[in-house]
PDB file of C-alpha atoms in Angstrom:
ATOM      1  CA  MET A  38     -19.002   1.601  -1.515  1.00  0.00           C
ATOM      2  CA  ILE A  39     -16.169   2.698  -3.754  1.00  0.00           C
ATOM      3  CA  LEU A  40     -14.000   5.221  -1.940  1.00  0.00           C
ATOM      4  CA  PRO A  41     -11.841   7.913  -3.570  1.00  0.00           C
ATOM      5  CA  ILE A  42      -8.092   7.283  -3.654  1.00  0.00           C
ATOM      6  CA  TYR A  43      -6.108  10.120  -2.100  1.00  0.00           C
ATOM      7  CA  ILE A  44      -3.532  11.455  -4.538  1.00  0.00           C
ATOM      8  CA  TYR A  45       0.084  12.443  -3.856  1.00  0.00           C
ATOM      9  CA  GLY A  46       0.198  15.738  -1.981  1.00  0.00           C
ATOM     10  CA  GLN A  47      -2.662  14.879   0.365  1.00  0.00           C
ATOM     11  CA  PRO A  48      -1.358  15.382   3.945  1.00  0.00           C
ATOM     12  CA  VAL A  49      -2.745  12.037   5.204  1.00  0.00           C
ATOM     13  CA  LEU A  50      -0.250  10.217   2.954  1.00  0.00           C
ATOM     14  CA  ARG A  51       2.578  11.760   4.986  1.00  0.00           C
ATOM     15  CA  LYS A  52       1.077  11.123   8.401  1.00  0.00           C
ATOM     16  CA  GLU A  53       2.146   8.217  10.633  1.00  0.00           C
ATOM     17  CA  SER A  54      -0.779   5.782  11.043  1.00  0.00           C
ATOM     18  CA  GLU A  55      -2.081   4.581  14.395  1.00  0.00           C
ATOM     19  CA  ASP A  56      -2.971   1.085  15.565  1.00  0.00           C
ATOM     20  CA  ILE A  57      -6.659   0.296  15.914  1.00  0.00           C
ATOM     21  CA  THR A  58      -8.684  -1.869  18.304  1.00  0.00           C
ATOM     22  CA  PRO A  59     -11.542  -4.302  17.598  1.00  0.00           C
ATOM     23  CA  ASP A  60     -14.073  -1.600  18.497  1.00  0.00           C
ATOM     24  CA  TYR A  61     -12.963   0.662  15.624  1.00  0.00           C
ATOM     25  CA  PRO A  62     -16.242   2.041  14.181  1.00  0.00           C
ATOM     26  CA  ASP A  63     -17.687   0.098  11.226  1.00  0.00           C
ATOM     27  CA  LEU A  64     -14.431  -1.797  10.665  1.00  0.00           C
ATOM     28  CA  GLN A  65     -15.972  -4.672   8.696  1.00  0.00           C
ATOM     29  CA  GLN A  66     -17.738  -2.234   6.361  1.00  0.00           C
ATOM     30  CA  LEU A  67     -14.520  -0.268   5.922  1.00  0.00           C
ATOM     31  CA  ILE A  68     -12.665  -3.460   4.970  1.00  0.00           C
ATOM     32  CA  ALA A  69     -15.403  -4.386   2.469  1.00  0.00           C
ATOM     33  CA  ASP A  70     -15.274  -0.861   1.001  1.00  0.00           C
ATOM     34  CA  MET A  71     -11.482  -1.044   0.711  1.00  0.00           C
ATOM     35  CA  TYR A  72     -11.693  -4.340  -1.192  1.00  0.00           C
ATOM     36  CA  GLU A  73     -14.368  -2.911  -3.497  1.00  0.00           C
ATOM     37  CA  THR A  74     -12.246   0.208  -4.094  1.00  0.00           C
ATOM     38  CA  LEU A  75      -9.155  -1.920  -4.749  1.00  0.00           C
ATOM     39  CA  THR A  76     -10.984  -4.088  -7.284  1.00  0.00           C
ATOM     40  CA  GLN A  77     -12.542  -1.119  -9.070  1.00  0.00           C
ATOM     41  CA  SER A  78      -9.167   0.619  -9.379  1.00  0.00           C
ATOM     42  CA  ASP A  79      -7.369  -2.523 -10.654  1.00  0.00           C
ATOM     43  CA  GLY A  80      -4.916  -2.471  -7.758  1.00  0.00           C
ATOM     44  CA  ILE A  81      -3.454  -5.307  -5.702  1.00  0.00           C
ATOM     45  CA  GLY A  82      -2.934  -3.477  -2.410  1.00  0.00           C
ATOM     46  CA  LEU A  83      -4.555  -0.598  -0.584  1.00  0.00           C
ATOM     47  CA  ALA A  84      -3.524   1.041   2.679  1.00  0.00           C
ATOM     48  CA  ALA A  85      -5.970   3.064   4.791  1.00  0.00           C
ATOM     49  CA  PRO A  86      -4.059   6.366   4.329  1.00  0.00           C
ATOM     50  CA  GLN A  87      -4.805   6.042   0.605  1.00  0.00           C
ATOM     51  CA  ILE A  88      -8.505   6.446   1.429  1.00  0.00           C
ATOM     52  CA  GLY A  89      -7.896   9.242   3.927  1.00  0.00           C
ATOM     53  CA  LYS A  90      -7.625   7.288   7.190  1.00  0.00           C
ATOM     54  CA  ALA A  91      -4.384   7.378   9.208  1.00  0.00           C
ATOM     55  CA  ILE A  92      -4.910   3.912  10.699  1.00  0.00           C
ATOM     56  CA  ARG A  93      -2.837   0.731  10.384  1.00  0.00           C
ATOM     57  CA  LEU A  94      -5.075  -1.215   8.007  1.00  0.00           C
ATOM     58  CA  VAL A  95      -4.143  -2.783   4.656  1.00  0.00           C
ATOM     59  CA  VAL A  96      -5.954  -5.049   2.210  1.00  0.00           C
ATOM     60  CA  ILE A  97      -4.048  -7.071  -0.370  1.00  0.00           C
ATOM     61  CA  ASP A  98      -5.615  -9.068  -3.209  1.00  0.00           C
ATOM     62  CA  LEU A  99      -3.120 -10.922  -5.386  1.00  0.00           C
ATOM     63  CA  THR A 100      -5.728 -13.044  -7.196  1.00  0.00           C
ATOM     64  CA  PRO A 101      -5.481 -10.895 -10.382  1.00  0.00           C
ATOM     65  CA  LEU A 102      -1.871 -12.138 -10.696  1.00  0.00           C
ATOM     66  CA  ALA A 103      -2.816 -15.830 -10.524  1.00  0.00           C
ATOM     67  CA  ASP A 104      -2.107 -16.485 -14.224  1.00  0.00           C
ATOM     68  CA  ASP A 105       1.548 -15.476 -13.769  1.00  0.00           C
ATOM     69  CA  LEU A 106       1.875 -16.359 -10.061  1.00  0.00           C
ATOM     70  CA  PRO A 107      -0.426 -19.359  -9.417  1.00  0.00           C
ATOM     71  CA  GLU A 108       0.593 -19.516  -5.743  1.00  0.00           C
ATOM     72  CA  TYR A 109      -1.552 -16.403  -5.202  1.00  0.00           C
ATOM     73  CA  LYS A 110      -4.703 -17.809  -6.840  1.00  0.00           C
ATOM     74  CA  ASP A 111      -6.924 -17.171  -3.812  1.00  0.00           C
ATOM     75  CA  PHE A 112      -4.813 -14.654  -1.903  1.00  0.00           C
ATOM     76  CA  ARG A 113      -7.029 -11.950  -0.374  1.00  0.00           C
ATOM     77  CA  HIS A 114      -5.909 -10.818   3.034  1.00  0.00           C
ATOM     78  CA  VAL A 115      -6.526  -8.104   5.613  1.00  0.00           C
ATOM     79  CA  PHE A 116      -3.628  -6.838   7.709  1.00  0.00           C
ATOM     80  CA  ILE A 117      -4.544  -4.946  10.862  1.00  0.00           C
ATOM     81  CA  ASN A 118      -1.843  -3.140  12.842  1.00  0.00           C
ATOM     82  CA  PRO A 119       0.951  -4.589  10.699  1.00  0.00           C
ATOM     83  CA  HIS A 120       4.572  -3.896  11.495  1.00  0.00           C
ATOM     84  CA  ILE A 121       7.749  -5.063   9.809  1.00  0.00           C
ATOM     85  CA  VAL A 122       9.894  -6.408  12.621  1.00  0.00           C
ATOM     86  CA  GLU A 123      12.993  -7.236  10.598  1.00  0.00           C
ATOM     87  CA  TYR A 124      14.311  -7.040   7.049  1.00  0.00           C
ATOM     88  CA  ASP A 125      16.479  -9.890   5.778  1.00  0.00           C
ATOM     89  CA  ASP A 126      18.897  -7.916   3.600  1.00  0.00           C
ATOM     90  CA  THR A 127      20.705 -11.063   2.454  1.00  0.00           C
ATOM     91  CA  HIS A 128      18.849 -10.934  -0.870  1.00  0.00           C
ATOM     92  CA  THR A 129      17.233  -7.971  -2.558  1.00  0.00           C
ATOM     93  CA  SER A 130      15.416  -7.562  -5.840  1.00  0.00           C
ATOM     94  CA  THR A 131      14.691  -4.574  -8.008  1.00  0.00           C
ATOM     95  CA  SER A 132      11.321  -4.335  -9.676  1.00  0.00           C
ATOM     96  CA  GLU A 133       9.051  -1.674 -11.101  1.00  0.00           C
ATOM     97  CA  GLU A 134       6.423  -0.350  -8.717  1.00  0.00           C
ATOM     98  CA  GLY A 135       3.449   1.901  -9.169  1.00  0.00           C
ATOM     99  CA  CYS A 136       0.875   3.231  -6.728  1.00  0.00           C
ATOM    100  CA  LEU A 137      -2.802   4.146  -6.916  1.00  0.00           C
ATOM    101  CA  SER A 138      -1.907   7.414  -5.146  1.00  0.00           C
ATOM    102  CA  LEU A 139       0.690   8.211  -7.834  1.00  0.00           C
ATOM    103  CA  PRO A 140      -1.153   7.595 -11.123  1.00  0.00           C
ATOM    104  CA  GLY A 141       1.120   7.448 -14.140  1.00  0.00           C
ATOM    105  CA  ILE A 142       4.351   7.091 -12.158  1.00  0.00           C
ATOM    106  CA  HIS A 143       6.314   3.827 -12.187  1.00  0.00           C
ATOM    107  CA  GLU A 144       9.876   3.438 -10.937  1.00  0.00           C
ATOM    108  CA  ASN A 145      12.276   0.628 -10.104  1.00  0.00           C
ATOM    109  CA  VAL A 146      12.574   0.020  -6.367  1.00  0.00           C
ATOM    110  CA  THR A 147      15.056  -2.278  -4.633  1.00  0.00           C
ATOM    111  CA  ARG A 148      13.692  -4.140  -1.612  1.00  0.00           C
ATOM    112  CA  PRO A 149      14.648  -7.139   0.530  1.00  0.00           C
ATOM    113  CA  THR A 150      13.023 -10.350  -0.712  1.00  0.00           C
ATOM    114  CA  ARG A 151      12.278 -11.585   2.821  1.00  0.00           C
ATOM    115  CA  ILE A 152      10.745  -9.793   5.821  1.00  0.00           C
ATOM    116  CA  HIS A 153       9.560 -10.653   9.324  1.00  0.00           C
ATOM    117  CA  VAL A 154       6.092  -9.230  10.014  1.00  0.00           C
ATOM    118  CA  ARG A 155       3.628  -9.032  12.874  1.00  0.00           C
ATOM    119  CA  TYR A 156      -0.013  -8.211  12.298  1.00  0.00           C
ATOM    120  CA  GLN A 157      -3.562  -9.093  13.224  1.00  0.00           C
ATOM    121  CA  ASP A 158      -6.134 -10.583  10.895  1.00  0.00           C
ATOM    122  CA  GLU A 159      -9.795  -9.594  10.554  1.00  0.00           C
ATOM    123  CA  GLN A 160     -10.644 -11.416  13.790  1.00  0.00           C
ATOM    124  CA  PHE A 161      -7.732  -9.666  15.561  1.00  0.00           C
ATOM    125  CA  GLN A 162      -5.811 -12.940  15.821  1.00  0.00           C
ATOM    126  CA  GLU A 163      -2.061 -12.302  16.139  1.00  0.00           C
ATOM    127  CA  HIS A 164       0.320 -13.437  13.374  1.00  0.00           C
ATOM    128  CA  ASP A 165       4.107 -13.438  13.511  1.00  0.00           C
ATOM    129  CA  GLU A 166       5.765 -14.770  10.357  1.00  0.00           C
ATOM    130  CA  TRP A 167       8.479 -14.497   7.768  1.00  0.00           C
ATOM    131  CA  VAL A 168       7.235 -13.612   4.295  1.00  0.00           C
ATOM    132  CA  GLU A 169       9.195 -13.785   1.075  1.00  0.00           C
ATOM    133  CA  GLY A 170       8.959 -13.239  -2.654  1.00  0.00           C
ATOM    134  CA  TYR A 171       6.426 -11.044  -4.370  1.00  0.00           C
ATOM    135  CA  LEU A 172       4.152 -10.885  -1.326  1.00  0.00           C
ATOM    136  CA  ALA A 173       7.042  -9.470   0.722  1.00  0.00           C
ATOM    137  CA  ARG A 174       7.445  -6.690  -1.865  1.00  0.00           C
ATOM    138  CA  VAL A 175       3.734  -5.840  -1.849  1.00  0.00           C
ATOM    139  CA  MET A 176       3.622  -5.860   1.958  1.00  0.00           C
ATOM    140  CA  GLN A 177       6.630  -3.538   2.167  1.00  0.00           C
ATOM    141  CA  HIS A 178       5.029  -1.151  -0.331  1.00  0.00           C
ATOM    142  CA  GLU A 179       1.670  -1.086   1.474  1.00  0.00           C
ATOM    143  CA  PHE A 180       3.089  -1.057   5.020  1.00  0.00           C
ATOM    144  CA  ASP A 181       5.318   1.874   3.994  1.00  0.00           C
ATOM    145  CA  HIS A 182       2.118   3.895   3.538  1.00  0.00           C
ATOM    146  CA  LEU A 183       1.335   3.322   7.216  1.00  0.00           C
ATOM    147  CA  ASP A 184       4.686   4.849   8.134  1.00  0.00           C
ATOM    148  CA  ALA A 185       4.171   7.940   5.917  1.00  0.00           C
ATOM    149  CA  THR A 186       6.521   6.603   3.225  1.00  0.00           C
ATOM    150  CA  MET A 187       5.831   6.226  -0.489  1.00  0.00           C
ATOM    151  CA  PHE A 188       7.762   4.178  -3.027  1.00  0.00           C
ATOM    152  CA  ILE A 189       9.199   7.355  -4.571  1.00  0.00           C
ATOM    153  CA  ASP A 190      11.021   7.898  -1.275  1.00  0.00           C
ATOM    154  CA  ARG A 191      12.991   4.742  -2.066  1.00  0.00           C
ATOM    155  CA  ILE A 192      14.367   5.822  -5.428  1.00  0.00           C
ATOM    156  CA  GLY A 193      17.620   7.633  -6.046  1.00  0.00           C
ATOM    157  CA  PRO A 194      17.956  11.419  -6.155  1.00  0.00           C
ATOM    158  CA  LEU A 195      18.502  11.482  -9.930  1.00  0.00           C
ATOM    159  CA  ARG A 196      15.309   9.494 -10.622  1.00  0.00           C
ATOM    160  CA  LYS A 197      13.411  11.680  -8.175  1.00  0.00           C
ATOM    161  CA  GLN A 198      14.646  14.791  -9.978  1.00  0.00           C
ATOM    162  CA  LEU A 199      13.493  13.300 -13.292  1.00  0.00           C
ATOM    163  CA  ILE A 200       9.916  12.799 -12.030  1.00  0.00           C
ATOM    164  CA  LYS A 201       9.686  16.143 -10.205  1.00  0.00           C
ATOM    165  CA  ASN A 202       7.390  17.658 -12.841  1.00  0.00           C
ATOM    166  CA  LYS A 203       5.079  14.624 -12.757  1.00  0.00           C
ATOM    167  CA  LEU A 204       4.828  14.903  -8.977  1.00  0.00           C
ATOM    168  CA  ARG A 205       4.068  18.616  -9.241  1.00  0.00           C
ATOM    169  CA  ALA A 206       1.343  17.843 -11.790  1.00  0.00           C
ATOM    170  CA  LEU A 207      -0.253  15.394  -9.342  1.00  0.00           C
ATOM    171  CA  THR A 208      -0.357  18.022  -6.599  1.00  0.00           C
ATOM    172  CA  GLN A 209      -1.979  20.423  -9.058  1.00  0.00           C
ATOM    173  CA  GLY A 210      -4.662  17.916 -10.071  1.00  0.00           C
ATOM    174  CA  ARG A 211      -3.220  17.417 -13.564  1.00  0.00           C
ATOM    175  CA  TYR A 212      -3.466  13.654 -14.084  1.00  0.00           C
ATOM    176  CA  ARG A 213      -5.765  11.062 -15.578  1.00  0.00           C
ATOM    177  CA  CYS A 214      -6.825   7.739 -14.194  1.00  0.00           C
ATOM    178  CA  SER A 215      -9.826   5.450 -14.482  1.00  0.00           C
ATOM    179  CA  TYR A 216     -10.750   5.360 -10.793  1.00  0.00           C
ATOM    180  CA  ARG A 217     -12.274   7.816  -8.353  1.00  0.00           C
ATOM    181  CA  THR A 218      -9.704  10.096  -6.693  1.00  0.00           C
ATOM    182  CA  LYS A 219      -9.406  12.872  -4.148  1.00  0.00           C
ATOM    183  CA  PRO A 220      -6.856  15.369  -5.446  1.00  0.00           C
ATOM    184  CA  VAL A 221      -5.145  18.029  -3.369  1.00  0.00           C
ATOM    185  CA  LYS A 222      -7.361  21.074  -2.858  1.00  0.00           C
ATOM    186  CA  ARG A 223      -5.942  24.169  -4.498  1.00  0.00           C
TER     187      ARG A 223
END
């Protein structure tokens, strides 16, 4: 089932997410629905708060980028209870980011190119690894959602001032996008 994407201004996007256990109700169906929603909205990552659930669950599908980044040809992955343990600030990169919860807004964000993460997969097997490159950027963006942070929180004050009217428009339901959304109730 395709779920609505919660738009900027929805309180769940600013709520700290909680870890889940293997007995979380209908988890496999939720994961399937998140993948279907992600595909339908032409995204590459989706965090549970973006569909209204304050739980530590993320799906990432980098297969649409395979033409430009062949190393991600079959990369579809579920991250349960993910946490960034350490940032390697030795190297950073700046790249444009967008977000399904912020339709029409794209800004340059500087992030470390390498991170140490811990998470569980769909079978709740533990993983502890260093991740780098584009995947590290996507993970940081999506995992930020779990900590009540959005990419616009990582831009400078001048850029934030310049997009203030766009953000206000989102909270007022004045936006267009091709996927199903849940705007802020007025």
